[in-house]
Every structure is written in structure tokens, then in C-alpha cells.
């Protein structure tokens, strides 16, 4: 299974995703600049955190127009795993691959800390290694992470079981229904504000994110 | 366009006086260096390059006192940043910079561009910046303007660093009324470099190209360097336009493009330098000077953001996110291709020429033709008068202040709520401290620690400055600043390697201020020699005064250390119950300038006790050896608030209490004698630890429980850790919310 880590201008957690997959999980992974237009040969695509295009205009709003986006949409439509964390999540909502939007945090400030999440749905290709209802801790680092969707969309997301992670102790940004991460209806596109790739090594104090990557890899093995 | 003055009009009307060039300097330039009158553009270039900010003409004689060499030092002061060998073909690259004046005026952009500038200094050496630290000294928080300044400054540091994706892993924040009109904002950047990729700010080789890369040039920040070499006064608000605006996205692109060039195609490059203070003129003339070359630039080719800019404006603009390269002839297009990928300008604006002249053309005319050295090397050093501050002599004649602690519990709680002591988490959590996933220890501990990928080593880093001590006694205070930094590095289990500094002082034309500068540098230099931490880079910020009131002399020491094996990294917090607790270092009656004095008396007075640097270094190294042997569970240095504060902070991390008995008095519990550590040692290593540290460690008791049981010579307390932690955590959020 080969992963693509997309590098938008201003991506800065690209190395974090790459190292989590390559060095920690031993997976096959390569960087793909957003100026490219093909994802041929890749089985999964990872959108990193950062400040694509400086977050100018609106986080993710410009990145969605980059050359690579049609290829990412094709991957999503083909049912391949598409994952976005932080700015990656913002880009996925801007591109319409995920419902809803990410607004400025309630505090109006950037916040970097570790928060507790509940795994709401472990029946996805991203979360099969977790238990349903399990509490995990993951870092967040964002200024625009307040998830919003209109009431109808929100109900659909909830009813379809698309909410994968929910903030379980404190809601750090004002997200509706404490939503921290959602999938598309089909379940092969996951966007989340927390950073699992920052929690994959004991040396850095937290390994709760590791099973997310292992889940994707497991899924590849089952399929193969 | 305004008609520029002729050389004769300049001589007569003396506009250079407003640009901080003295009449004596102007005459020296005309008569001795050029043997003619400089034109308008040339006069502007001289005034910027001869400013203290660029030339260090005031501080140079003093800066020569610093030790700058050592077996690990690959590059000392004079380049973009200092470079220190850490083995395995790698080096750590670091420098600090002050941005006090811009921050006082426009705090968000002032702080943001301070971070941006210091990052460029580091990546201009070919290194990838891996961490940022700050050092902030502000007025008291009962002032609404100060709270605004602080909020905006912190937002600016975070705004730039977060967007660049470089973690902010440490720093300091203190409060004192003396910084009200002139806050101190220093930023330090630390980078990693494969030694083979090291670059220099160098331009040579006739016919080689001078290339401009990065953002376009606008009218922002013109004369920023001279602005930073001036004092503020409330009458002259108009000076306050010289603040630049940062674009961290642009800098991220510039960083990646420059690193691609330096790491993969260094053979195309002769040299590279950041366009920092005094923009194109400083970078180009310094590079030519370093290469003993001549240089000719065509200013019409400089990418410009706005029309109608004069030569003077183009040369002195401090627009951000720009770099100057010297590229080998024939590789101009290759370089351009790299920058094209990042959608950045990369333009040949001139060439290296035979001879030693610095020639500028604009609209077909030669607007400058002067020897390179006249800008960079012939600067007149300014003799300074100095005089010991009167307050020192007055203080020496008075009896030392002896604190009286009536109610230990009450004093303890109040101490933990002092803004300088209290938790800074509300600010540090607005910094991304984890991006690039190498942060092992983030903000809030003695030093930040990053792992070095591909090794089991780490680098520890800290910034420290305590203006109160330097004010009371510059030389002893200078020594204490270095000892404090080394304590922080050692407390993490790292070996101190070298320092960078930011020297923040008042108006050096005041003899007392210059004396402070001179004597504090003597103290810093002495401590650096004994502790074997040479000075590899630095920055001077003078004229930090508002309405004739100088800040405390506030040198910031930024120190970097090496963790040889991350398995033996040591944290601040108690790790387990039933570990033995030791106090390392002797405790004396060190109350002058202490947090306790500020809290109880409201002002800082007294004389400092000198310190025995050799002795401190000796037991620091024995302590480090015990840490590297894996015998130490936690270590925290003692600083503001002394043992009392360190004990409390060590208990907060895992909410593990302690039970200690000591012959210290309750006053000594708060004493700030430098060179001390609170160390917890697992019982199986306790005997060996006690033997190795000998007289330099006193056993205090044990960790455990959920309260701090402290039995001192005269008083005892038993306070729940949770209660103390709450006081410590809530103090700053509460003060920041206050309405007035």
C-alpha cells in the first residue's frame, strides 16, 4: 500500500505524516507536491496540517484549487482512503469531500495542547484498531477548528455515524456537538482537527495516534 | 517625486542628523573616506550602515571581551548565526535578535518580524530552523496598554512561528514597571545543519551574479536600523512609522527554496545572506566586504512592490522575507528554476566586479560609487564615557535587606501568584510547540528539548535574563545570567555548549548605562570562560528608553546544550513517590533583586553577593555526570522564588507532593542564591549520588503524598499540591482579564 503525502505551499506537518508512516509504521510513502496532477500508483492520500497559502482568504480555500485536487477527488470517489488532519481537514471541507466547515475557534486564539477524545465510531478503515467509546488523547494545534454544519447536515452526519471522534472532556474550539473528526458518507474520507501523527512515539510522550495509521494499513492487508 | 537634495545642500542643511549620523561622522566620510561630498543616496547608506544596529560602533570595544572560540565552535560571531559541532557531521546553528522598538510601536508585526528575521539568519547559514524561543519583559499587568501589548506580541510570535511550522519550545516572560514604555522582545532561533552544507554571507569572483530572491521591495521599514538606534520620546510619534509587516507564508516558501538550493546545489552558490536591518545595502555591502570584492547593482532590476521608489528607498527598505545570493556565473537560470517552483522572484540585480567599489545604478545614472569598506569597516568607533551608577554606591552604603516571613503559608501562596513566577501556559499554548514532531520537552520546563532525527541525541535550549540583578550589579548579574542559563540546560541532563545573547540596554551615551553594558559583558564573558560556553552570535539593542527612563540593563542569554542520550533526559517534575530529594548548591542570604523583595518591598535594592564560578562549574559537571549515568529522576533549577517555587513547580507535573525538613529559615526558603537545583533521586541511587555530590548536596526529604510538607528552622507548612497548583495556574489568566 503506497501513501501520498500532499505538499501544498505552506503545508508544514507534511514531515510529521511522512515520518509517522515511513519511520514509525514502516509504510511505503512519498511526498507529492500539489502542483502535480496525478496520484497514479498511490493507494491512499494524506493531507497534512499547516497553513496552505498562509490560510489567506480562509483556511483551505485556495488549496482546494491546486492541480492535485481532481486526483484527490478521484481517489475519494474510488473508495480509497483519503485522510486530512488540521489544515488537511479544512481543505477537505473546502473541496466538498466532507460536509460542514471549520470556523475560527471560540477563543479567537490559536491553541496547542493535548485533548481527550472519544472514539465514536470504530467501524471505519481509520479506526478499526480502537474500541468504540475508547478515550484517547491527541494533540491539537489550530486557530480555525470550530466545526460547523447547518442543522440538517449535522443531523445527517450524526444519523449516518459519520462522527468518528468527539471531544470528550473540554471542547477546545466551539465545535458543534463536540465534533473533532468526521468521515464522508461512504466512510473512506476522514477529516479531523487533532493530530494523530504527533502521537506515534513514546519518546514524544504519546502513542494514542499510532493505531489510526495501523488501522489503514490493516485494512490494506485485509483487502490484499 | 520629491527632488533630492544636492551634496552641497546636504552639507548645509544636515538632514543626516535626523538619520542619526553625526556631523563628525559626516565630515570624516567626506574628508577622509570619499574626499568629496556624498550625494543623497550615499548619505542615506552611510547613516544606515553606520548606525549602532549595523555597525556596533558603540558596543564593539565591549563585545571584544567575549570568548568566542572553542573546540566545537565552527562559526563564531559575525555571520548570520553561530555554528556549533554536535558530532556525526551535524551542527546546531543559533542566534537571537531583539525587536524591542518595533514591538513597542506595533506589537503584532514587531514581534512577528522579529521571529521572521531571526529565522532567516539561521537558514541563511544553510540550516533548517527547528525551534524558536522568546524572551519577553513587559510592564506590570495592571496597565491596560501593557496587557494589549503583551497579547499582541504573543499573537505575533505565534502567528509567524505557527504558520512557518517551527515549534516555539521555550522562553521566558517577566514583569516589571521599568519595561512599561519599552518592552523587551527577543527571539532566538535554533537550527540543525549538516556541516558540509554550511553557508556564509560572502560575495566574490568577478562576473558572479548577485541575485535577489523572495518578496518584493516596498517602502516599509525604511531606516529601521536607525530607528532601532534611537530612543523613544512621547513628543515624536512620527518616528514610529518604521515598522515592517511580516508574511510568514512567503517566508515558508523562501525557507524551502533556500534549503533546496543550499542542500542540493551548494556548488552553484558563493554565499547567501538575509536582508535584515538596512535591507539591500547591508546584505550586499557586507557580503562584498567579506569577499574583499567590488560590486555593482542595477536598482531598476530590484523587484518592487510600488512605483516611484528612489534609490535611497530601495536600498534602505526593510521589506521582509528577502535574501541575497551570490551565484556562480552560468548558474543564474538554474537558481531561478528552483525559486520559480515556489512562485518566488529570483532576479539577477548585479555582479561582482574587479576592484573594491560599491556602485549603484538607478534609471541609468550612477547614484553611488564608494569603497565597500567605507560602509562596513571604516566606521568610527564611538568612544564612550562610563561611570558607576550612583544607586550602586548608595546601596553599598546601606545595610542589606533582611526579609521577615511572618506567615509562611500566606507568603508561599502569594509568591506562586506573582506574574513572573506564575504559569505562562495561557500564552505558551497559543504557540505550536509540537510541529515537526521532534519536541521532547516543550514550553514550561527549564529548557526545551528536541530530538535529533536519526540519532538518540537531543538538543536543549533556554533563554534567560534577569534585569533586576544586572541593574543592582552588572558584573555579578552578568555572571548570574550565564549560570542561570547553564543551570537550565543541565537540569535537563544536557551539556552546555555555547551561548548567543541579546544585549538590551538604555541610552549608551549615558555614562551609567555604558558602565552597565561594559561591566555586565565583563561578567558574562567571565562566566562563559569558566563554564566553557563561548559566545557564538548575538545582537545589541541600545536606546531602550522612554522619556529618558532607561530599562533595566537586560542581557538575554540564549544557551544550547547537548543531550548525549535521550534515555537519560531529565524532567522538571517529580516522577515517583519515595524518591530522595536533594538540594544541590549552597544557599545564602541572596535577597537583593529577588522576587521576594519585589513582592514584599515593591522595589529592588541592595548589593549582590559574588559567586564562585569555578566551584559552581565543578558541581554542575558532577551533577550532569550523575544524570548521564541515569541516576536522577527529576531536576529543576532554582530561580525566582528560590527553593519554595522550585519545590512547588516540581510537584505540579504529576501532582506528587513532598515531605522535607531543613535547617533553612523561611526567608532562606525564598532566597535566590544562583547555581542551585532541586533534584529527586531514586533510593537505589541515593547513596552514590550523595557521595558524588558530597558537600554540594543536602538531603531534604522525599517525594510523595499529595501535599507539600515543609518543616523549616522557624516555621512549618502542609499545603495541598492541588491548591498551590490552582493558584499558580490561575494567576495570569485572572490578571489578564482585569478591567480598568
mmCIF file of N, CA and C in Angstrom, chain B residues 431-490:
data_model
loop_
_atom_site.group_PDB
_atom_site.id
_atom_site.type_symbol
_atom_site.label_atom_id
_atom_site.label_comp_id
_atom_site.label_asym_id
_atom_site.label_seq_id
_atom_site.Cartn_x
_atom_site.Cartn_y
_atom_site.Cartn_z
ATOM 1 N N UNK B 431 1.246 28.928 21.117
ATOM 2 C CA UNK B 431 2.348 28.604 20.209
ATOM 3 C C UNK B 431 2.254 27.133 19.829
ATOM 4 N N UNK B 432 2.428 26.824 18.564
ATOM 5 C CA UNK B 432 2.549 25.420 18.191
ATOM 6 C C UNK B 432 3.927 24.960 18.654
ATOM 7 N N UNK B 433 3.947 24.121 19.680
ATOM 8 C CA UNK B 433 5.225 23.684 20.241
ATOM 9 C C UNK B 433 5.603 22.286 19.765
ATOM 10 N N UNK B 434 4.744 21.661 18.926
ATOM 11 C CA UNK B 434 4.961 20.254 18.597
ATOM 12 C C UNK B 434 5.192 19.986 17.114
ATOM 13 N N UNK B 435 4.909 20.986 16.269
ATOM 14 C CA UNK B 435 5.000 20.767 14.824
ATOM 15 C C UNK B 435 6.409 20.287 14.466
ATOM 16 N N UNK B 436 6.491 19.443 13.467
ATOM 17 C CA UNK B 436 7.708 18.749 13.016
ATOM 18 C C UNK B 436 8.066 17.570 13.923
ATOM 19 N N UNK B 437 7.190 17.265 14.867
ATOM 20 C CA UNK B 437 7.295 16.080 15.739
ATOM 21 C C UNK B 437 8.709 15.711 16.159
ATOM 22 N N UNK B 438 9.375 16.688 16.758
ATOM 23 C CA UNK B 438 10.655 16.370 17.384
ATOM 24 C C UNK B 438 10.746 16.945 18.787
ATOM 25 N N UNK B 439 9.670 17.584 19.244
ATOM 26 C CA UNK B 439 9.711 18.234 20.551
ATOM 27 C C UNK B 439 9.545 17.192 21.657
ATOM 28 N N UNK B 440 10.598 16.996 22.410
ATOM 29 C CA UNK B 440 10.539 16.051 23.527
ATOM 30 C C UNK B 440 10.081 16.787 24.784
ATOM 31 N N UNK B 441 10.593 18.004 24.977
ATOM 32 C CA UNK B 441 10.153 18.836 26.095
ATOM 33 C C UNK B 441 9.760 20.200 25.532
ATOM 34 N N UNK B 442 8.518 20.588 25.730
ATOM 35 C CA UNK B 442 8.031 21.861 25.216
ATOM 36 C C UNK B 442 8.114 22.968 26.261
ATOM 37 N N UNK B 443 7.347 24.041 26.071
ATOM 38 C CA UNK B 443 7.439 25.191 26.964
ATOM 39 C C UNK B 443 7.044 24.851 28.403
ATOM 40 N N UNK B 444 7.618 25.582 29.328
ATOM 41 C CA UNK B 444 7.210 25.452 30.721
ATOM 42 C C UNK B 444 8.217 24.731 31.595
ATOM 43 N N UNK B 445 9.248 24.136 30.996
ATOM 44 C CA UNK B 445 10.277 23.499 31.818
ATOM 45 C C UNK B 445 11.561 24.320 31.737
ATOM 46 N N UNK B 446 12.607 23.831 32.427
ATOM 47 C CA UNK B 446 13.848 24.605 32.470
ATOM 48 C C UNK B 446 14.387 24.879 31.077
ATOM 49 N N UNK B 447 14.364 23.858 30.226
ATOM 50 C CA UNK B 447 14.747 24.116 28.843
ATOM 51 C C UNK B 447 13.866 23.286 27.919
ATOM 52 N N UNK B 448 13.746 23.751 26.687
ATOM 53 C CA UNK B 448 13.061 22.972 25.673
ATOM 54 C C UNK B 448 14.045 21.941 25.127
ATOM 55 N N UNK B 449 13.561 20.761 24.787
ATOM 56 C CA UNK B 449 14.458 19.724 24.264
ATOM 57 C C UNK B 449 13.866 19.143 22.986
ATOM 58 N N UNK B 450 14.695 19.068 21.954
ATOM 59 C CA UNK B 450 14.296 18.440 20.694
ATOM 60 C C UNK B 450 15.168 17.233 20.434
ATOM 61 N N UNK B 451 14.562 16.177 19.923
ATOM 62 C CA UNK B 451 15.398 15.050 19.495
ATOM 63 C C UNK B 451 15.984 15.389 18.132
ATOM 64 N N UNK B 452 17.122 14.754 17.854
ATOM 65 C CA UNK B 452 17.728 14.901 16.537
ATOM 66 C C UNK B 452 17.417 13.627 15.773
ATOM 67 N N UNK B 453 16.606 13.765 14.737
ATOM 68 C CA UNK B 453 16.167 12.575 13.990
ATOM 69 C C UNK B 453 17.359 11.765 13.504
ATOM 70 N N UNK B 454 17.210 10.464 13.564
ATOM 71 C CA UNK B 454 18.262 9.573 13.079
ATOM 72 C C UNK B 454 19.351 9.322 14.105
ATOM 73 N N UNK B 455 19.235 9.932 15.281
ATOM 74 C CA UNK B 455 20.208 9.709 16.355
ATOM 75 C C UNK B 455 19.414 9.485 17.630
ATOM 76 N N UNK B 456 20.122 9.233 18.714
ATOM 77 C CA UNK B 456 19.430 9.168 20.003
ATOM 78 C C UNK B 456 19.848 10.361 20.872
ATOM 79 N N UNK B 457 20.258 11.411 20.177
ATOM 80 C CA UNK B 457 20.707 12.616 20.879
ATOM 81 C C UNK B 457 19.590 13.667 20.881
ATOM 82 N N UNK B 458 19.774 14.651 21.715
ATOM 83 C CA UNK B 458 18.828 15.754 21.730
ATOM 84 C C UNK B 458 19.556 17.070 21.919
ATOM 85 N N UNK B 459 18.878 18.167 21.597
ATOM 86 C CA UNK B 459 19.442 19.474 21.923
ATOM 87 C C UNK B 459 18.491 20.187 22.875
ATOM 88 N N UNK B 460 19.103 20.765 23.901
ATOM 89 C CA UNK B 460 18.343 21.502 24.908
ATOM 90 C C UNK B 460 18.608 22.983 24.709
ATOM 91 N N UNK B 461 17.605 23.815 24.976
ATOM 92 C CA UNK B 461 17.783 25.246 24.730
ATOM 93 C C UNK B 461 16.973 26.076 25.722
ATOM 94 N N UNK B 462 17.524 27.223 26.054
ATOM 95 C CA UNK B 462 16.856 28.082 27.036
ATOM 96 C C UNK B 462 17.189 29.545 26.767
ATOM 97 N N UNK B 463 16.310 30.426 27.203
ATOM 98 C CA UNK B 463 16.641 31.851 27.211
ATOM 99 C C UNK B 463 16.481 32.371 28.641
ATOM 100 N N UNK B 464 17.432 33.159 29.091
ATOM 101 C CA UNK B 464 17.392 33.676 30.450
ATOM 102 C C UNK B 464 17.930 35.078 30.531
ATOM 103 N N UNK B 465 17.217 35.907 31.257
ATOM 104 C CA UNK B 465 17.721 37.238 31.531
ATOM 105 C C UNK B 465 16.992 37.742 32.757
ATOM 106 N N UNK B 466 17.706 38.331 33.654
ATOM 107 C CA UNK B 466 17.044 38.912 34.816
ATOM 108 C C UNK B 466 17.623 40.294 35.041
ATOM 109 N N UNK B 467 16.926 41.291 34.492
ATOM 110 C CA UNK B 467 17.415 42.659 34.538
ATOM 111 C C UNK B 467 17.612 43.195 35.947
ATOM 112 N N UNK B 468 16.845 42.679 36.887
ATOM 113 C CA UNK B 468 16.970 43.205 38.258
ATOM 114 C C UNK B 468 18.376 43.003 38.809
ATOM 115 N N UNK B 469 18.912 41.811 38.580
ATOM 116 C CA UNK B 469 20.250 41.534 39.117
ATOM 117 C C UNK B 469 21.309 42.365 38.399
ATOM 118 N N UNK B 470 21.163 42.499 37.093
ATOM 119 C CA UNK B 470 22.157 43.256 36.326
ATOM 120 C C UNK B 470 22.103 44.727 36.744
ATOM 121 N N UNK B 471 20.902 45.179 37.027
ATOM 122 C CA UNK B 471 20.737 46.568 37.475
ATOM 123 C C UNK B 471 21.469 46.774 38.802
ATOM 124 N N UNK B 472 21.307 45.844 39.717
ATOM 125 C CA UNK B 472 21.939 46.013 41.029
ATOM 126 C C UNK B 472 23.447 45.884 40.938
ATOM 127 N N UNK B 473 23.927 44.990 40.112
ATOM 128 C CA UNK B 473 25.375 44.823 39.938
ATOM 129 C C UNK B 473 25.629 44.180 38.582
ATOM 130 N N UNK B 474 25.959 45.003 37.578
ATOM 131 C CA UNK B 474 26.072 44.465 36.217
ATOM 132 C C UNK B 474 27.034 43.288 36.106
ATOM 133 N N UNK B 475 28.183 43.359 36.766
ATOM 134 C CA UNK B 475 29.153 42.289 36.555
ATOM 135 C C UNK B 475 28.682 40.982 37.204
ATOM 136 N N UNK B 476 28.277 41.062 38.456
ATOM 137 C CA UNK B 476 27.812 39.842 39.128
ATOM 138 C C UNK B 476 26.515 39.371 38.473
ATOM 139 N N UNK B 477 25.662 40.331 38.138
ATOM 140 C CA UNK B 477 24.410 39.965 37.463
ATOM 141 C C UNK B 477 24.670 39.272 36.136
ATOM 142 N N UNK B 478 25.682 39.736 35.412
ATOM 143 C CA UNK B 478 26.052 39.106 34.145
ATOM 144 C C UNK B 478 26.481 37.667 34.359
ATOM 145 N N UNK B 479 27.293 37.458 35.408
ATOM 146 C CA UNK B 479 27.707 36.077 35.716
ATOM 147 C C UNK B 479 26.488 35.228 36.040
ATOM 148 N N UNK B 480 25.591 35.810 36.822
ATOM 149 C CA UNK B 480 24.413 35.043 37.250
ATOM 150 C C UNK B 480 23.551 34.643 36.059
ATOM 151 N N UNK B 481 23.472 35.541 35.066
ATOM 152 C CA UNK B 481 22.627 35.231 33.898
ATOM 153 C C UNK B 481 23.144 33.991 33.182
ATOM 154 N N UNK B 482 24.464 33.889 33.041
ATOM 155 C CA UNK B 482 25.036 32.725 32.348
ATOM 156 C C UNK B 482 24.884 31.474 33.203
ATOM 157 N N UNK B 483 25.121 31.618 34.513
ATOM 158 C CA UNK B 483 24.972 30.469 35.416
ATOM 159 C C UNK B 483 23.526 29.962 35.374
ATOM 160 N N UNK B 484 22.582 30.889 35.368
ATOM 161 C CA UNK B 484 21.162 30.529 35.326
ATOM 162 C C UNK B 484 20.836 29.737 34.047
ATOM 163 N N UNK B 485 21.374 30.214 32.935
ATOM 164 C CA UNK B 485 21.135 29.510 31.664
ATOM 165 C C UNK B 485 21.750 28.114 31.717
ATOM 166 N N UNK B 486 22.971 28.038 32.232
ATOM 167 C CA UNK B 486 23.638 26.723 32.320
ATOM 168 C C UNK B 486 22.871 25.802 33.256
ATOM 169 N N UNK B 487 22.368 26.351 34.366
ATOM 170 C CA UNK B 487 21.553 25.542 35.287
ATOM 171 C C UNK B 487 20.356 24.939 34.555
ATOM 172 N N UNK B 488 19.713 25.759 33.730
ATOM 173 C CA UNK B 488 18.537 25.280 32.999
ATOM 174 C C UNK B 488 18.887 24.162 32.031
ATOM 175 N N UNK B 489 20.013 24.319 31.347
ATOM 176 C CA UNK B 489 20.438 23.296 30.387
ATOM 177 C C UNK B 489 20.791 22.008 31.132
ATOM 178 N N UNK B 490 21.560 22.159 32.220
ATOM 179 C CA UNK B 490 21.999 20.976 32.974
ATOM 180 C C UNK B 490 20.806 20.282 33.631
#
